CSV table of C-alpha atoms in Angstrom, one decimal:
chain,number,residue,atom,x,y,z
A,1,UNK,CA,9.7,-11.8,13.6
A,2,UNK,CA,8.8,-12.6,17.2
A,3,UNK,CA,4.6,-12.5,18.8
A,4,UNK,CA,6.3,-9.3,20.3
A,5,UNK,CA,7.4,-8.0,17.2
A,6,UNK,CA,3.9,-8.9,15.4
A,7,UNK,CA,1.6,-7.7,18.2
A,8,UNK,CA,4.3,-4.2,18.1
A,9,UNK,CA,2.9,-3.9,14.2
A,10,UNK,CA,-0.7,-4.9,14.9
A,11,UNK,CA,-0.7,-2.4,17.6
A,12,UNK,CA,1.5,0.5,15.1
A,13,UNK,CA,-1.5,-0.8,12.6
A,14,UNK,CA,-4.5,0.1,14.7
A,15,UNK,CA,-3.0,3.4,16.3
A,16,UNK,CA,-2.2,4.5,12.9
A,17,UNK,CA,-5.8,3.6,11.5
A,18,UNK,CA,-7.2,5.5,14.8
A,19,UNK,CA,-5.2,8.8,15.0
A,20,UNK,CA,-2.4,8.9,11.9
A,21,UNK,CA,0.7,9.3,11.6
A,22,UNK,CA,1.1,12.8,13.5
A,23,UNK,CA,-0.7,11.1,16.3
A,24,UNK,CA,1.4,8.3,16.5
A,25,UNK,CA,4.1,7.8,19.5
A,26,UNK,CA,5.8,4.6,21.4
A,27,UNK,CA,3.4,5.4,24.5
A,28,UNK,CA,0.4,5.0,22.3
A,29,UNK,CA,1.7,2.1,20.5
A,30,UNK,CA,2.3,0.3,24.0
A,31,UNK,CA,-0.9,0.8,25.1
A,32,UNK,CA,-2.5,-0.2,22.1
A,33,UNK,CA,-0.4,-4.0,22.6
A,34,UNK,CA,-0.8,-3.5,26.4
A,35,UNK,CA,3.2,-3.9,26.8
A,36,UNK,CA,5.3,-1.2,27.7
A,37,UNK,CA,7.2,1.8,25.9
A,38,UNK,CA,11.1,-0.5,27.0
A,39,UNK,CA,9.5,-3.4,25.4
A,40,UNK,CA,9.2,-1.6,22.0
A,41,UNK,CA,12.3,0.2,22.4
A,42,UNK,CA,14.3,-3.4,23.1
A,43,UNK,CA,13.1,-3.8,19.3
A,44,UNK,CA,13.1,-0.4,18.1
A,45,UNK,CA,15.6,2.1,18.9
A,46,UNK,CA,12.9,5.1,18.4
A,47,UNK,CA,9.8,5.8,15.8
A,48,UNK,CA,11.7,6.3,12.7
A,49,UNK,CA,13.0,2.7,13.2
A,50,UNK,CA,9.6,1.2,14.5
A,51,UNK,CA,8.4,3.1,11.4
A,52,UNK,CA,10.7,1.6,8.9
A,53,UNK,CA,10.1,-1.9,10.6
A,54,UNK,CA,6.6,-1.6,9.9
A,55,UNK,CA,7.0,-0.5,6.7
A,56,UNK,CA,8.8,-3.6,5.7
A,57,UNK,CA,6.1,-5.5,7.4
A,58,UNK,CA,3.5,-4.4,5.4
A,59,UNK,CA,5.8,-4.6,2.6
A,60,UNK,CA,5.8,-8.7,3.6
A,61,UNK,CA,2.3,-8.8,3.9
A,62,UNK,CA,1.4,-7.1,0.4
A,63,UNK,CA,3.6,-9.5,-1.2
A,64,UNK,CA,1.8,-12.2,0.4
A,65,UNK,CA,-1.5,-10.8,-0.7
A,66,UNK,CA,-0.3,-10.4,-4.2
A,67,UNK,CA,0.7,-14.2,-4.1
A,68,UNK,CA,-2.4,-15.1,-2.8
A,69,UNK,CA,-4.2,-13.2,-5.7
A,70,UNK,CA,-6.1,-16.3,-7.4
A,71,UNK,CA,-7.4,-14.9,-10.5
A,72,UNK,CA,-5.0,-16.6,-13.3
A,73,UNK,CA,-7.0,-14.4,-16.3
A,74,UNK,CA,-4.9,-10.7,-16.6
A,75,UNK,CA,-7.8,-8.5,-16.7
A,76,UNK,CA,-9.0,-10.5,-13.2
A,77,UNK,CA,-6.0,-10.0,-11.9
A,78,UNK,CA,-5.1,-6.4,-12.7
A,79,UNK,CA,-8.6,-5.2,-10.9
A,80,UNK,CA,-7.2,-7.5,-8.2
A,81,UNK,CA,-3.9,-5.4,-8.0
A,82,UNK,CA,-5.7,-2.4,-8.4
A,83,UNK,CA,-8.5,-3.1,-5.3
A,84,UNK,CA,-5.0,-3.8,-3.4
A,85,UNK,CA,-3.6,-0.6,-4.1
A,86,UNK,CA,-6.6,1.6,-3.6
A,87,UNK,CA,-9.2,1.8,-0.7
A,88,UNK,CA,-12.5,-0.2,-1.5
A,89,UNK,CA,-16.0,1.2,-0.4
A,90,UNK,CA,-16.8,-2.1,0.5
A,91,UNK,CA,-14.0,-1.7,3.3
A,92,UNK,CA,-14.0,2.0,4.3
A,93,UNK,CA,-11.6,1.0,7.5
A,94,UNK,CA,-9.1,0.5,4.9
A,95,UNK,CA,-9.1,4.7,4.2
A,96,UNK,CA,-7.7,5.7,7.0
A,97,UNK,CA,-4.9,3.4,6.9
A,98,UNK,CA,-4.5,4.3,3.3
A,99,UNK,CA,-3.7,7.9,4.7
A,100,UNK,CA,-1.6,7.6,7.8
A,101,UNK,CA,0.3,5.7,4.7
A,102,UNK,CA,0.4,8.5,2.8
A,103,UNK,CA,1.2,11.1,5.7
A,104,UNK,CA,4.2,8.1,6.5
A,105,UNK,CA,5.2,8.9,2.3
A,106,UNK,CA,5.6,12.5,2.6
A,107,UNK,CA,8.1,11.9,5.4
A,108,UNK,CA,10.5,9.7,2.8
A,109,UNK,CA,12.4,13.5,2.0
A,110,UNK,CA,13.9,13.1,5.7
A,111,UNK,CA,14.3,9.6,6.0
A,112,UNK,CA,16.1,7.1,3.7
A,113,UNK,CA,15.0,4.1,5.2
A,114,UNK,CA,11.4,5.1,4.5
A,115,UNK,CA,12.0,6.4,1.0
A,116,UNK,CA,13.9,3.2,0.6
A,117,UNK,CA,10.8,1.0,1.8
A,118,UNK,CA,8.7,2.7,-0.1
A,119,UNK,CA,10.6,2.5,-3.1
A,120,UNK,CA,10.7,-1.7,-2.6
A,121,UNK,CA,6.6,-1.6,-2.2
A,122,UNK,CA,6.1,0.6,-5.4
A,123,UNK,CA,8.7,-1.5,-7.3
A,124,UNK,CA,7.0,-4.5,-6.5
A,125,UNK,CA,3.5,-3.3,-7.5
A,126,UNK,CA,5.2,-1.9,-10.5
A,127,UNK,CA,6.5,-5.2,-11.0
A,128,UNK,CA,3.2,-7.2,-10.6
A,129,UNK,CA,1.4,-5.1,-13.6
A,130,UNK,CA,3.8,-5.1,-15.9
A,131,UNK,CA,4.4,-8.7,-15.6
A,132,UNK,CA,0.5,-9.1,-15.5
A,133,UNK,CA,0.1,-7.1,-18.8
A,134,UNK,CA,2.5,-8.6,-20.7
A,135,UNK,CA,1.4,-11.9,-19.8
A,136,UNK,CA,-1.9,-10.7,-20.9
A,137,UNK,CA,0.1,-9.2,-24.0
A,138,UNK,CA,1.8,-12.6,-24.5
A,139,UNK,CA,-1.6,-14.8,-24.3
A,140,UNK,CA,-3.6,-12.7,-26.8
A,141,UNK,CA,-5.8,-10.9,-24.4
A,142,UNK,CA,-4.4,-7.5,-24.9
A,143,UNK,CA,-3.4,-5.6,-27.8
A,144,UNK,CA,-1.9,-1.9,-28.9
A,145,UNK,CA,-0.4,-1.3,-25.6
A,146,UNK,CA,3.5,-1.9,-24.2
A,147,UNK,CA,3.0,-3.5,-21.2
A,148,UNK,CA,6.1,-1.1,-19.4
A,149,UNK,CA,4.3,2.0,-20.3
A,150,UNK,CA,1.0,1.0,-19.3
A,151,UNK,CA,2.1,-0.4,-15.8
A,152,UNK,CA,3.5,2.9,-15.4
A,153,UNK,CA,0.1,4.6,-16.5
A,154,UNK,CA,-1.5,3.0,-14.3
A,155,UNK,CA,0.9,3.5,-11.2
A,156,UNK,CA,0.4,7.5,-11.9
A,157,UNK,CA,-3.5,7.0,-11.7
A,158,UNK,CA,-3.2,5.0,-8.8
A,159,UNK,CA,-0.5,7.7,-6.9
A,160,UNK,CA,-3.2,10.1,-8.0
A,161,UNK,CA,-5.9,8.5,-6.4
A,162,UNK,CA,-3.7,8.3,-3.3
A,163,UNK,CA,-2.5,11.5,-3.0
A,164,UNK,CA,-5.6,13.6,-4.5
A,165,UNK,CA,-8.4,11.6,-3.0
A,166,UNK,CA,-7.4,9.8,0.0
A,167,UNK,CA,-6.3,13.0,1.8
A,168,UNK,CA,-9.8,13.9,1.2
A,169,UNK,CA,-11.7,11.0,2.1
A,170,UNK,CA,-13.4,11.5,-1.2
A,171,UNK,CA,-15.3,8.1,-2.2
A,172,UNK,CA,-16.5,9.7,-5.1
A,173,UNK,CA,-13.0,10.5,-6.6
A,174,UNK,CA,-11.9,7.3,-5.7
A,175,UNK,CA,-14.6,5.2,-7.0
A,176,UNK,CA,-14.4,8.0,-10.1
A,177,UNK,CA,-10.9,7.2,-10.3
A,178,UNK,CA,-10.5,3.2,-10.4
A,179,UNK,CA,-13.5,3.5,-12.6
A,180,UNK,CA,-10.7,5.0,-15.2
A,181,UNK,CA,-8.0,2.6,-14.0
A,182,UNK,CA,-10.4,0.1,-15.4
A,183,UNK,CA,-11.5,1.3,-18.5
A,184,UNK,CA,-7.9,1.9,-19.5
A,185,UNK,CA,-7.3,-1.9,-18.6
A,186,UNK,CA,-10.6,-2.5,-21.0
A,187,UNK,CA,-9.4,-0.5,-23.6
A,188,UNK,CA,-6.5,-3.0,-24.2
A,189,UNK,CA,-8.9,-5.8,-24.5
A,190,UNK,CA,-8.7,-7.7,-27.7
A,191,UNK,CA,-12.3,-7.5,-29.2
């Protein structure tokens, strides 16, 4: 990816966290990087594929914030995947990104390459927990749970929290929410 291409995603990133996705348009994205509208579109040919770049660029960088995930015990570092997947208190600048996201989702009926994307970020979340559970299956540190269905458990709780509660801007669901997520990853702990 060129500077240009990375300041073009910066700049999608910040107009998406200030006005969403309906707000969202090549003018506003060019202002935001202070280029111009013909140096987005000599990357992009319109919004769907400046969309679908972006998508895959944040699909890069949650893969690289999964790698980066330290935390070598399972437990540590399923509450590390989770506090990727769902907005923190600690970081309420993260919400609205989280739902210009989730406005960008709802568009995946009417374009492939979105749905596509989004299918490659959820499979690799997907991924990360059920090869984090089963390690923790494998090492003795959970017990009475198949690591396959509880990844997919907790990718339902965690779509729930992002389509029920992050619409909403509801901290209390949220916090409500991953406070489940966790005691479900408790509940597997071998006492």
């Amino acid at each position: 990816m060129t500077s240009t291409e990375t300041r073009i995603m910066e700049a999608t990133f910040r107009v998406l966290v200030e006005v969403g996705y309906s707000g969202l348009s090549i003018r506003r994205i060019a202002d935001e990087f202070d280029g111009s509208q013909s140096a987005i579109y000599y990357h992009y040919d319109d919004k769907e594929d400046l969309l679908a770049g972006f998508l895959a660029y944040l699909l890069d960088e949650f893969e690289s914030q999964i790698e980066a995930i330290e935390p070598d015990d399972p437990v540590d570092r399923l509450t590390a995947l989770v506090e990727l997947a769902v907005p923190q208190a600690d970081d309420p600048a993260h919400l609205p990104f989280q739902q210009a996201l989730e406005e960008i989702r709802t568009q995946t009926p009417y374009h492939d390459r979105y749905d596509d994307l989004f299918r490659d970020i959820d499979a690799t979340l997907q991924t990360e927990l059920e090869t984090t559970i089963q390690r923790g299956i494998d090492e003795g540190v959970f017990t009475g749970v198949d690591a396959e269905t509880a990844a997919d458990r907790l990718m339902l709780l965690l779509y729930g929290i992002s389509t029920r509660y992050v619409p909403m801007r509801d901290w209390e669901g949220i916090e409500r929410s991953q406070a489940l997520v966790e005691a479900d990853i408790e509940s597997w702990r071998v006492d």
